[in-house]
Tab-separated table of C-alpha atoms and ligand atoms in Angstrom:
chain	number	residue	atom	x	y	z
A	12	MET	CA	28.256	-21.285	-3.986
A	13	PRO	CA	24.765	-20.348	-5.170
A	14	SER	CA	22.010	-22.425	-3.563
A	15	PRO	CA	19.482	-22.233	-6.389
A	16	SER	CA	16.491	-24.049	-5.030
A	17	LEU	CA	15.196	-22.956	-1.666
A	18	ARG	CA	11.807	-23.786	-0.206
A	19	LEU	CA	10.257	-20.438	0.580
A	20	ALA	CA	7.126	-19.256	2.335
A	21	VAL	CA	5.510	-16.117	0.935
A	22	VAL	CA	2.866	-14.500	3.152
A	23	GLY	CA	0.111	-12.924	1.038
A	24	ALA	CA	-1.083	-13.106	-2.584
A	25	GLY	CA	-1.689	-9.421	-3.233
A	26	ALA	CA	0.342	-7.600	-5.870
A	27	ALA	CA	3.529	-7.925	-3.783
A	28	GLY	CA	3.090	-11.639	-3.058
A	29	LEU	CA	2.347	-12.381	-6.723
A	30	ALA	CA	5.408	-10.418	-7.858
A	31	ALA	CA	7.534	-12.222	-5.262
A	32	ALA	CA	6.225	-15.659	-6.244
A	33	ARG	CA	6.997	-15.015	-9.905
A	34	GLU	CA	10.532	-13.739	-9.294
A	35	LEU	CA	11.397	-16.431	-6.744
A	36	ARG	CA	10.319	-19.174	-9.118
A	37	ARG	CA	12.119	-17.507	-12.057
A	38	GLU	CA	15.268	-17.729	-9.937
A	39	GLY	CA	14.753	-21.465	-9.453
A	40	HIS	CA	13.295	-21.403	-5.939
A	41	ALA	CA	10.182	-23.248	-4.775
A	42	PRO	CA	7.788	-20.688	-3.235
A	43	VAL	CA	4.588	-21.584	-1.396
A	44	VAL	CA	2.233	-18.597	-1.116
A	45	PHE	CA	-0.086	-18.475	1.901
A	46	GLU	CA	-3.217	-16.405	1.342
A	47	ARG	CA	-5.928	-15.824	3.901
A	48	ALA	CA	-8.524	-14.882	1.259
A	49	ALA	CA	-10.124	-17.217	-1.256
A	50	ALA	CA	-8.659	-15.281	-4.200
A	51	VAL	CA	-5.603	-13.304	-5.297
A	52	GLY	CA	-5.560	-9.482	-5.326
A	53	GLY	CA	-5.256	-8.387	-1.676
A	54	THR	CA	-6.274	-4.731	-1.455
A	55	TRP	CA	-7.948	-4.937	-4.866
A	56	LEU	CA	-10.415	-7.612	-3.709
A	57	TYR	CA	-13.220	-5.186	-2.903
A	58	ALA	CA	-15.332	-6.200	0.101
A	59	ALA	CA	-18.988	-5.219	-0.362
A	60	PRO	CA	-20.668	-3.046	2.338
A	61	ALA	CA	-22.398	-5.985	4.012
A	62	SER	CA	-19.185	-7.951	4.499
A	63	ALA	CA	-17.332	-4.807	5.602
A	64	ALA	CA	-19.897	-4.067	8.322
A	65	THR	CA	-18.151	-4.468	11.629
A	66	ALA	CA	-18.965	-4.206	15.295
A	67	ASP	CA	-16.021	-1.832	15.627
A	68	PRO	CA	-16.123	0.779	12.825
A	69	LEU	CA	-12.735	2.052	13.964
A	70	GLY	CA	-11.191	-1.414	13.755
A	71	ALA	CA	-9.766	-3.718	11.097
A	72	ALA	CA	-11.374	-6.999	11.987
A	73	ALA	CA	-13.989	-7.492	9.264
A	74	THR	CA	-12.064	-7.274	5.991
A	75	HIS	CA	-8.583	-6.952	4.541
A	76	SER	CA	-9.348	-4.495	1.742
A	77	SER	CA	-9.852	-0.778	2.394
A	78	LEU	CA	-11.346	0.046	-1.008
A	79	TYR	CA	-14.556	2.022	-1.372
A	80	ALA	CA	-17.026	1.357	-4.177
A	81	SER	CA	-16.264	4.481	-6.223
A	82	LEU	CA	-12.465	4.124	-6.068
A	83	ARG	CA	-10.557	4.804	-9.264
A	84	THR	CA	-6.768	4.527	-9.416
A	85	ASN	CA	-4.776	7.623	-8.557
A	86	LEU	CA	-2.026	6.651	-10.999
A	87	PRO	CA	-2.465	6.325	-14.758
A	88	ARG	CA	-2.505	2.700	-15.804
A	89	GLU	CA	0.688	3.023	-17.923
A	90	VAL	CA	2.651	4.081	-14.811
A	91	MET	CA	1.002	1.689	-12.413
A	92	GLY	CA	1.602	-1.685	-14.087
A	93	PHE	CA	4.463	-4.146	-13.628
A	94	LEU	CA	7.515	-3.347	-15.751
A	95	ASP	CA	7.215	-6.291	-18.141
A	96	PHE	CA	3.460	-6.837	-18.001
A	97	PRO	CA	1.838	-3.583	-19.177
A	98	PHE	CA	-1.459	-2.591	-17.593
A	99	THR	CA	-3.172	-1.849	-20.884
A	100	ALA	CA	-6.886	-1.789	-21.599
A	101	ALA	CA	-6.703	-5.393	-22.839
A	102	SER	CA	-9.566	-7.172	-24.552
A	103	SER	CA	-10.445	-8.586	-21.134
A	104	ALA	CA	-10.702	-5.057	-19.651
A	105	VAL	CA	-13.723	-4.395	-17.464
A	106	ASP	CA	-12.957	-0.644	-17.410
A	107	ALA	CA	-10.818	0.702	-20.248
A	108	ARG	CA	-10.320	4.193	-18.755
A	109	ARG	CA	-6.801	5.449	-18.154
A	110	PHE	CA	-7.545	5.747	-14.409
A	111	PRO	CA	-9.836	2.761	-14.075
A	112	GLY	CA	-12.082	1.633	-11.236
A	113	HIS	CA	-10.758	-0.927	-8.778
A	114	GLN	CA	-12.403	-3.880	-10.574
A	115	GLU	CA	-10.015	-3.368	-13.498
A	116	VAL	CA	-6.937	-3.559	-11.252
A	117	LEU	CA	-8.188	-6.851	-9.859
A	118	ARG	CA	-8.752	-8.098	-13.422
A	119	TYR	CA	-5.142	-7.119	-14.232
A	120	LEU	CA	-3.715	-8.923	-11.198
A	121	GLU	CA	-5.751	-12.020	-12.023
A	122	ASP	CA	-4.390	-11.870	-15.593
A	123	PHE	CA	-0.869	-11.553	-14.159
A	124	ALA	CA	-1.383	-14.615	-11.952
A	125	ARG	CA	-2.782	-16.616	-14.885
A	126	ARG	CA	-0.155	-15.473	-17.385
A	127	PHE	CA	2.713	-16.489	-15.093
A	128	ASP	CA	0.975	-19.613	-13.850
A	129	LEU	CA	0.993	-18.555	-10.206
A	130	TYR	CA	-2.351	-19.943	-9.007
A	131	GLY	CA	-0.850	-23.374	-8.400
A	132	LEU	CA	1.618	-21.851	-5.922
A	133	VAL	CA	-1.067	-20.329	-3.692
A	134	ARG	CA	-2.691	-22.001	-0.690
A	135	PHE	CA	-5.949	-20.098	-0.426
A	136	GLU	CA	-7.935	-19.558	2.779
A	137	THR	CA	-4.797	-20.337	4.732
A	138	GLU	CA	-3.609	-17.826	7.263
A	139	VAL	CA	-0.065	-17.677	8.575
A	140	VAL	CA	-0.372	-17.424	12.344
A	141	GLY	CA	3.237	-17.935	13.420
A	142	VAL	CA	6.766	-17.683	12.023
A	143	ARG	CA	9.498	-18.971	14.337
A	144	ARG	CA	13.238	-19.235	13.749
A	145	GLU	CA	14.616	-22.723	14.324
A	146	ALA	CA	18.032	-23.501	15.761
A	147	GLY	CA	19.574	-24.219	12.324
A	148	GLY	CA	18.390	-20.863	10.958
A	149	ARG	CA	15.366	-22.200	9.060
A	150	TRP	CA	11.829	-20.984	9.776
A	151	ALA	CA	8.880	-22.937	11.175
A	152	VAL	CA	5.724	-21.517	9.631
A	153	THR	CA	2.436	-22.255	11.380
A	154	SER	CA	-0.648	-21.821	9.252
A	155	ARG	CA	-4.341	-22.233	9.924
A	156	LYS	CA	-6.842	-23.413	7.347
A	157	LEU	CA	-9.848	-21.117	7.526
A	158	GLY	CA	-13.223	-22.743	7.758
A	159	GLU	CA	-15.062	-25.002	10.110
A	160	LYS	CA	-12.240	-27.172	11.347
A	161	GLY	CA	-9.488	-24.537	11.350
A	162	GLU	CA	-6.692	-27.129	11.446
A	163	GLN	CA	-3.206	-25.810	12.109
A	164	ASP	CA	-0.143	-27.037	10.348
A	165	GLU	CA	3.570	-26.403	10.903
A	166	GLU	CA	6.157	-26.684	8.138
A	167	VAL	CA	9.786	-25.681	7.892
A	168	TYR	CA	11.049	-23.306	5.176
A	169	ASP	CA	14.485	-22.027	4.226
A	170	ALA	CA	13.285	-18.444	4.184
A	171	VAL	CA	10.146	-16.335	4.567
A	172	VAL	CA	9.100	-13.415	2.372
A	173	VAL	CA	6.506	-11.171	4.038
A	174	CYS	CA	4.007	-9.551	1.638
A	175	ASN	CA	1.037	-8.988	3.954
A	176	GLY	CA	0.254	-5.384	2.936
A	177	HIS	CA	-0.031	-2.324	5.143
A	178	TYR	CA	-3.446	-0.803	4.482
A	179	THR	CA	-5.593	-2.807	6.896
A	180	GLU	CA	-4.771	-1.910	10.507
A	181	PRO	CA	-6.294	1.555	11.099
A	182	ARG	CA	-4.339	4.415	12.634
A	183	ILE	CA	-6.704	6.622	14.632
A	184	ALA	CA	-6.347	10.329	15.387
A	185	SER	CA	-6.307	11.181	19.052
A	186	ILE	CA	-9.070	13.715	19.793
A	187	PRO	CA	-9.436	15.204	23.271
A	188	GLY	CA	-12.932	14.444	24.544
A	189	ALA	CA	-13.695	11.804	21.898
A	190	ASP	CA	-14.622	9.147	24.489
A	191	ALA	CA	-17.565	11.171	25.756
A	192	TRP	CA	-18.609	12.495	22.326
A	193	PRO	CA	-21.961	10.826	21.438
A	194	GLY	CA	-21.549	10.653	17.621
A	195	LYS	CA	-20.267	7.788	15.493
A	196	GLN	CA	-16.579	7.421	14.723
A	197	MET	CA	-15.252	5.246	11.948
A	198	HIS	CA	-12.058	4.717	9.961
A	199	SER	CA	-11.874	4.988	6.167
A	200	HIS	CA	-10.899	1.285	6.182
A	201	ASN	CA	-14.590	0.572	6.796
A	202	TYR	CA	-16.033	3.162	4.370
A	203	ARG	CA	-17.674	1.738	1.237
A	204	VAL	CA	-20.564	3.871	-0.061
A	205	PRO	CA	-21.985	7.355	0.749
A	206	GLU	CA	-25.683	6.415	1.233
A	207	PRO	CA	-25.502	5.814	5.018
A	208	PHE	CA	-24.444	9.487	5.410
A	209	LEU	CA	-27.598	10.928	3.826
A	210	ASP	CA	-28.413	14.327	5.410
A	211	GLN	CA	-25.720	13.909	8.077
A	212	VAL	CA	-22.966	16.249	9.199
A	213	VAL	CA	-19.676	14.440	8.685
A	214	ILE	CA	-16.166	15.434	9.721
A	215	VAL	CA	-13.410	13.829	7.657
A	216	ILE	CA	-9.943	13.902	9.243
A	217	GLY	CA	-6.996	13.735	6.856
A	218	ALA	CA	-5.431	15.134	3.712
A	219	SER	CA	-4.573	11.925	1.843
A	220	ALA	CA	-5.930	10.787	-1.522
A	221	SER	CA	-8.554	8.720	0.330
A	222	ALA	CA	-9.633	11.675	2.499
A	223	PHE	CA	-10.066	13.735	-0.632
A	224	ASP	CA	-12.051	11.072	-2.538
A	225	ILE	CA	-14.220	10.122	0.434
A	226	SER	CA	-15.112	13.750	1.281
A	227	ARG	CA	-16.342	14.254	-2.260
A	228	ASP	CA	-18.185	10.959	-2.268
A	229	ILE	CA	-19.997	11.806	0.964
A	230	ALA	CA	-20.695	15.430	-0.037
A	231	SER	CA	-23.010	14.081	-2.751
A	232	VAL	CA	-25.559	13.016	-0.079
A	233	ALA	CA	-24.540	14.570	3.255
A	234	LYS	CA	-25.886	17.798	4.723
A	235	GLU	CA	-22.364	19.070	5.446
A	236	VAL	CA	-18.823	17.760	5.151
A	237	HIS	CA	-16.015	19.354	7.180
A	238	ILE	CA	-12.462	18.319	6.409
A	239	ALA	CA	-9.959	18.605	9.275
A	240	ASP	CA	-6.416	18.856	7.929
A	241	ARG	CA	-3.682	19.069	10.563
A	242	SER	CA	-1.275	20.633	8.069
A	243	ALA	CA	-3.666	23.551	7.398
A	244	PRO	CA	-2.922	26.803	9.294
A	245	ALA	CA	-4.859	27.034	12.580
A	246	SER	CA	-7.128	29.817	11.297
A	247	THR	CA	-8.305	27.865	8.207
A	248	CYS	CA	-12.033	27.722	7.517
A	249	GLU	CA	-12.648	27.704	3.769
A	250	GLN	CA	-15.643	26.663	1.743
A	251	GLN	CA	-14.438	24.293	-0.960
A	252	PRO	CA	-14.718	25.503	-4.563
A	253	GLY	CA	-17.605	23.871	-6.420
A	254	TYR	CA	-19.372	22.767	-3.202
A	255	ASP	CA	-21.967	24.516	-1.086
A	256	ASN	CA	-21.743	21.897	1.676
A	257	MET	CA	-17.999	21.281	2.140
A	258	TRP	CA	-15.429	23.212	4.200
A	259	LEU	CA	-11.740	22.824	4.957
A	260	HIS	CA	-10.568	23.459	8.534
A	261	SER	CA	-7.448	23.110	10.593
A	262	MET	CA	-7.302	20.146	12.976
A	263	ILE	CA	-9.955	19.318	15.576
A	264	ASP	CA	-9.219	20.868	18.954
A	265	ARG	CA	-11.719	18.821	20.980
A	266	ALA	CA	-14.983	16.912	20.877
A	267	GLN	CA	-17.650	17.626	23.504
A	268	GLU	CA	-20.364	15.675	25.291
A	269	ASP	CA	-23.114	17.818	23.698
A	270	GLY	CA	-22.189	16.417	20.252
A	271	SER	CA	-20.219	19.434	19.081
A	272	VAL	CA	-16.721	19.329	17.662
A	273	VAL	CA	-14.471	22.379	18.012
A	274	PHE	CA	-11.792	23.088	15.411
A	275	GLN	CA	-8.531	24.935	16.059
A	276	ASP	CA	-9.989	27.764	13.964
A	277	GLY	CA	-12.532	28.248	16.777
A	278	ASN	CA	-15.555	27.014	14.811
A	279	SER	CA	-17.823	24.578	16.569
A	280	ILE	CA	-20.028	22.151	14.658
A	281	LYS	CA	-22.602	19.621	15.802
A	282	ALA	CA	-21.622	16.526	13.867
A	283	ASP	CA	-23.037	13.025	13.420
A	284	VAL	CA	-19.880	11.262	12.282
A	285	ILE	CA	-16.108	11.602	12.514
A	286	MET	CA	-14.391	9.691	9.725
A	287	HIS	CA	-10.708	9.003	10.392
A	288	CYS	CA	-8.862	8.988	7.039
A	289	THR	CA	-5.667	8.919	9.024
A	290	GLY	CA	-3.756	6.064	7.478
A	291	TYR	CA	-2.656	2.641	8.624
A	292	LEU	CA	-0.182	0.829	10.848
A	293	TYR	CA	2.361	-1.779	9.847
A	294	ASP	CA	1.357	-4.973	11.548
A	295	PHE	CA	3.004	-8.396	11.546
A	296	PRO	CA	1.064	-10.367	14.172
A	297	PHE	CA	2.650	-13.668	13.060
A	298	LEU	CA	6.246	-12.544	13.724
A	299	GLY	CA	7.959	-12.923	17.090
A	300	ASP	CA	11.072	-11.395	18.637
A	301	ASP	CA	13.279	-13.797	16.669
A	302	SER	CA	12.395	-11.790	13.542
A	303	THR	CA	14.749	-9.221	15.147
A	304	ILE	CA	12.642	-6.287	13.951
A	305	SER	CA	10.532	-3.888	15.948
A	306	VAL	CA	7.722	-1.649	14.774
A	307	ASP	CA	7.646	1.687	16.521
A	308	ASP	CA	5.609	4.645	15.257
A	309	ASN	CA	5.288	2.953	11.844
A	310	CYS	CA	9.021	2.458	11.471
A	311	VAL	CA	9.987	-1.183	10.811
A	312	ASP	CA	13.497	-1.405	12.125
A	313	PRO	CA	16.319	-2.170	11.450
A	314	LEU	CA	15.854	-3.052	7.789
A	315	TYR	CA	18.532	-2.893	5.117
A	316	LYS	CA	17.059	-1.055	2.117
A	317	HIS	CA	13.579	-1.425	3.657
A	318	VAL	CA	13.705	-5.172	2.894
A	319	PHE	CA	16.080	-7.283	5.011
A	320	PRO	CA	16.228	-7.403	8.844
A	321	ILE	CA	19.982	-7.137	9.271
A	322	GLU	CA	20.440	-9.887	11.881
A	323	VAL	CA	18.541	-12.579	9.968
A	324	ALA	CA	19.142	-11.472	6.363
A	325	PRO	CA	18.506	-12.837	3.855
A	326	ASP	CA	16.224	-15.510	5.344
A	327	LEU	CA	13.504	-13.056	6.256
A	328	SER	CA	12.472	-10.233	3.954
A	329	PHE	CA	9.663	-7.727	3.415
A	330	ILE	CA	8.280	-6.714	0.043
A	331	GLY	CA	6.230	-3.540	-0.313
A	332	LEU	CA	6.853	-1.476	2.829
A	333	PRO	CA	7.638	1.872	1.101
A	334	TRP	CA	4.785	4.328	0.540
A	335	LYS	CA	4.356	7.378	-1.684
A	336	VAL	CA	5.611	5.186	-4.512
A	337	ILE	CA	4.442	3.464	-7.665
A	338	PRO	CA	3.850	0.158	-5.908
A	339	PHE	CA	3.865	-2.618	-8.534
A	340	PRO	CA	7.217	-1.854	-10.256
A	341	LEU	CA	8.819	-1.384	-6.838
A	342	PHE	CA	7.466	-4.779	-5.688
A	343	GLU	CA	8.849	-6.335	-8.856
A	344	LEU	CA	12.365	-4.926	-8.374
A	345	GLN	CA	12.472	-5.720	-4.653
A	346	SER	CA	11.378	-9.273	-5.474
A	347	LYS	CA	14.048	-9.736	-8.138
A	348	TRP	CA	16.666	-8.540	-5.654
A	349	VAL	CA	15.445	-10.829	-2.856
A	350	ALA	CA	15.310	-13.826	-5.231
A	351	ARG	CA	18.901	-13.272	-6.363
A	352	VAL	CA	20.219	-12.586	-2.862
A	353	LEU	CA	18.593	-15.829	-1.695
A	354	SER	CA	20.199	-17.816	-4.484
A	355	GLY	CA	23.590	-16.288	-3.707
A	356	ARG	CA	23.901	-14.515	-7.065
A	357	ILE	CA	23.938	-11.184	-5.232
A	358	LYS	CA	25.911	-10.784	-2.022
A	359	LEU	CA	24.717	-8.521	0.764
A	360	PRO	CA	27.273	-6.286	2.496
A	361	SER	CA	28.485	-7.152	6.010
A	362	LYS	CA	26.130	-6.564	8.950
A	363	ASP	CA	28.154	-3.500	9.963
A	364	GLU	CA	27.932	-2.029	6.487
A	365	MET	CA	24.181	-2.656	6.347
A	366	MET	CA	23.778	-0.952	9.719
A	367	GLU	CA	25.762	2.043	8.464
A	368	ASP	CA	23.367	2.286	5.538
A	369	VAL	CA	20.357	2.146	7.876
A	370	LYS	CA	21.877	4.916	10.012
A	371	ALA	CA	22.356	7.024	6.878
A	372	THR	CA	18.608	6.688	6.160
A	373	TYR	CA	17.840	7.836	9.748
A	374	LEU	CA	20.065	10.833	9.158
A	375	ARG	CA	18.384	11.676	5.840
A	376	ARG	CA	15.044	11.603	7.638
A	377	GLU	CA	16.300	13.881	10.410
A	378	ILE	CA	17.800	16.360	7.955
A	379	ARG	CA	14.408	16.646	6.254
A	380	GLY	CA	12.783	17.188	9.644
A	381	TRP	CA	10.559	14.155	9.123
A	382	PRO	CA	8.998	12.292	12.046
A	383	LYS	CA	9.849	8.651	12.670
A	384	ARG	CA	6.561	7.500	11.152
A	385	TYR	CA	7.853	8.693	7.743
A	386	ALA	CA	10.604	6.051	7.839
A	387	HIS	CA	9.254	4.313	4.722
A	388	ASN	CA	7.897	7.444	2.992
A	389	PHE	CA	9.626	7.695	-0.397
A	390	SER	CA	8.282	11.056	-1.567
A	391	GLY	CA	10.576	13.738	-2.898
A	392	GLY	CA	12.131	11.784	-5.759
A	393	TYR	CA	13.711	9.039	-3.607
A	394	GLN	CA	11.595	6.235	-5.081
A	395	PHE	CA	13.286	6.320	-8.478
A	396	GLU	CA	16.754	6.511	-6.947
A	397	TYR	CA	15.802	3.438	-4.917
A	398	ASP	CA	14.183	1.590	-7.850
A	399	ASP	CA	17.201	2.245	-10.041
A	400	TRP	CA	19.556	1.041	-7.310
A	401	LEU	CA	17.602	-2.228	-7.098
A	402	ALA	CA	17.555	-2.504	-10.887
A	403	GLU	CA	21.302	-2.015	-11.069
A	404	GLN	CA	21.856	-4.724	-8.446
A	405	CYS	CA	19.846	-7.130	-10.584
A	406	GLY	CA	21.313	-6.151	-13.969
A	407	HIS	CA	17.883	-4.800	-14.957
A	408	PRO	CA	17.409	-1.553	-16.930
A	409	PRO	CA	16.472	1.493	-14.837
A	410	ILE	CA	12.869	2.714	-14.613
A	411	GLU	CA	11.840	4.041	-18.033
A	412	GLU	CA	12.211	7.796	-18.508
A	413	TRP	CA	8.617	8.121	-19.715
A	414	ARG	CA	7.366	6.496	-16.473
A	415	LYS	CA	9.304	8.974	-14.328
A	416	LEU	CA	8.042	11.922	-16.391
A	417	MET	CA	4.476	10.617	-16.421
A	418	TYR	CA	4.509	10.158	-12.641
A	419	ALA	CA	5.655	13.779	-12.238
A	420	ALA	CA	3.084	15.009	-14.778
A	421	ASN	CA	0.317	13.166	-12.936
A	422	SER	CA	1.342	14.636	-9.560
A	423	LYS	CA	1.279	18.112	-11.074
A	424	ASN	CA	-2.037	17.542	-12.815
A	425	LYS	CA	-3.573	16.126	-9.619
A	426	ALA	CA	-2.540	19.255	-7.691
A	427	ALA	CA	-3.875	21.552	-10.408
A	428	ARG	CA	-7.117	19.675	-11.150
A	429	PRO	CA	-7.957	17.629	-8.046
A	430	GLU	CA	-11.526	17.072	-9.253
A	431	SER	CA	-10.810	16.069	-12.824
A	432	TYR	CA	-7.201	14.843	-13.153
A	433	ARG	CA	-8.433	11.323	-13.846
A	434	ASP	CA	-10.249	12.495	-16.981
A	435	GLU	CA	-8.217	15.490	-18.203
A	436	TRP	CA	-4.449	15.495	-18.779
A	437	ASP	CA	-1.723	17.007	-20.922
A	438	ASP	CA	0.727	14.115	-21.295
A	439	ASP	CA	-0.567	12.240	-24.335
A	440	HIS	CA	2.956	12.372	-25.813
A	441	LEU	CA	4.136	10.260	-22.841
A	442	VAL	CA	1.226	7.853	-23.296
A	443	ALA	CA	2.360	7.395	-26.906
A	444	GLN	CA	5.938	6.669	-25.734
A	445	ALA	CA	4.665	4.168	-23.168
A	446	ASN	CA	2.513	2.366	-25.727
A	447	GLU	CA	5.469	2.189	-28.109
A	448	ASP	CA	7.586	0.733	-25.310
A	449	PHE	CA	4.894	-1.800	-24.366
A	450	LYS	CA	4.969	-3.349	-27.852
A	451	LYS	CA	7.929	-5.475	-26.835
A	452	TYR	CA	5.850	-7.181	-24.141
A	453	LEU	CA	2.528	-7.554	-25.913
B	10	FAD	P1	-2.188	-6.254	-0.186
B	10	FAD	O1	-2.783	-5.956	-1.494
B	10	FAD	O2	-2.791	-5.691	1.029
B	10	FAD	O3	-2.046	-7.821	-0.061
B	10	FAD	C1	-1.666	-8.472	1.123
B	10	FAD	C2	-2.245	-9.871	1.102
B	10	FAD	O4	-1.738	-10.601	2.220
B	10	FAD	C3	-3.752	-9.924	1.213
B	10	FAD	O5	-4.274	-10.707	0.166
B	10	FAD	C4	-4.016	-10.554	2.588
B	10	FAD	O6	-5.188	-11.333	2.614
B	10	FAD	C5	-2.775	-11.393	2.759
B	10	FAD	N1	-2.429	-11.649	4.158
B	10	FAD	C6	-2.243	-10.737	5.148
B	10	FAD	N2	-1.906	-11.357	6.298
B	10	FAD	C7	-1.888	-12.680	6.028
B	10	FAD	C8	-1.596	-13.831	6.819
B	10	FAD	N3	-1.258	-13.739	8.102
B	10	FAD	N4	-1.670	-15.044	6.223
B	10	FAD	C9	-2.010	-15.158	4.913
B	10	FAD	N5	-2.304	-14.105	4.121
B	10	FAD	C10	-2.224	-12.887	4.680
B	10	FAD	N6	-1.743	1.529	-5.599
B	10	FAD	C11	-1.625	1.866	-6.901
B	10	FAD	O7	-0.678	1.456	-7.576
B	10	FAD	N7	-2.561	2.674	-7.494
B	10	FAD	C12	-3.637	3.141	-6.826
B	10	FAD	O8	-4.444	3.850	-7.399
B	10	FAD	C13	-3.791	2.774	-5.445
B	10	FAD	N8	-4.867	3.169	-4.744
B	10	FAD	C14	-5.037	2.735	-3.462
B	10	FAD	C15	-6.172	3.104	-2.761
B	10	FAD	C16	-6.383	2.666	-1.466
B	10	FAD	C17	-7.618	3.069	-0.734
B	10	FAD	C18	-5.430	1.835	-0.855
B	10	FAD	C19	-5.639	1.325	0.542
B	10	FAD	C20	-4.283	1.474	-1.530
B	10	FAD	C21	-4.069	1.917	-2.837
B	10	FAD	N9	-2.930	1.566	-3.554
B	10	FAD	C22	-2.788	1.946	-4.869
B	10	FAD	C23	-1.841	0.833	-2.905
B	10	FAD	C24	-2.077	-0.677	-2.885
B	10	FAD	O9	-2.112	-1.041	-1.575
B	10	FAD	C25	-1.015	-1.381	-3.663
B	10	FAD	O10	-1.277	-1.111	-5.031
B	10	FAD	C26	-0.972	-2.902	-3.539
B	10	FAD	O11	-2.224	-3.431	-3.807
B	10	FAD	C27	-0.437	-3.424	-2.230
B	10	FAD	O12	-0.171	-4.781	-2.425
B	10	FAD	P2	0.415	-5.726	-1.290
B	10	FAD	O13	0.524	-7.073	-1.901
B	10	FAD	O14	1.599	-5.110	-0.688
B	10	FAD	O15	-0.656	-5.739	-0.139
């Protein structure tokens, strides 16, 4: 029999936590959202340079958000928004561009929270510090109120939905000799503005969207920027088109005590800073062994469909683990599925069947020759297959054709015009289709 009203703890009020709260309540549940910050938005709550300053520039301690001041979205707004709450340049827009700055995404998420009356569900400045499974299968959630007194509280919930994000705990490249190298190392998590790099020689490690944006940001003031890309052939040493102070290299071979850094291409450069744009680690410090999952080399395991730990499903779930995706629609569909599974409207397969499915995903990864850390990487068309599977489970229409085409068009445009794809594009016909489609929600 369906059990329609469960008391649920949601960890985090970023885009995933907000989507989860809305869908859980729509399904008749009673979610309580714990949020460490004083506001909704998660990643999109930009932390100014002063508050991001940290004693450990390679660490995560100071802030949650990894956004830099100049960040504009890397997806067009039509693609990026929730399925039934279009991310249009509304009258309340703070940046009406198609690829807006981060402030506009925060404005959109705040609008979402207001429109669906979610603020009342959130306990702000309250950090979840422990989640423990009780004998009867319910979960004791320990939270700590931030502030002077820091009181702790323990409450019992029927289930826990984890939406704590995965762009906060830095992953650092291992560089032989780095310990004795006298320069400054930092992670992109702590990068905000280019001014501190005035006239410096900076090495940026990575080939992600952030590495690309940050190199260009820094090149506007730095003496030299050298990008180290481990996927570039070992002999690579190329000046970047349009820049007289930026070069692309293969990976760093070693750093030396005299301040020089040697690339695999044999070039040696005296550098002031190494910036690690090398991604992030999944981290769930509040979960114990009774969560039944382990995190090894960025693989959260074993999870059925990247959401449910098989042994304790459906009482523990994770929204938002996949990457190389359009995040908000995926959060929305995962949340609808979790809400319905929790109410009993959707049945999960047996544990054995779920494990078979997990093994099939391992196999797919191996066939592609992907390392373990790509366990939740959805590139190569898999995201839409996955989204549409979730949609079908929930009786929801599949992802709109225009959104799929626009995502592909944007990827192509980004590759062809890395400098200007946010301001020049060829898919206005898809924008027109999206705007037509949005009329039913506006
Ligand atoms: P988050 O936004 O990280 O939210 C997690 C929340 O959980 C936070 O509010 C945090 O305070 C809270 N929390 C964590 N631990 C606890 C705890 N123990 N107790 C209580 N609260 C806790 N996506 C796009 O769609 N388009 C883009 O252009 C884009 N650009 C990006 C650029 C950068 C540099 C980065 C890092 C990400 C970008 N993303 C982009 C992806 C972005 O992360 C997602 O859009 C989305 O914001 C992730 O939402 P989330 O809710 O999963 O996580």
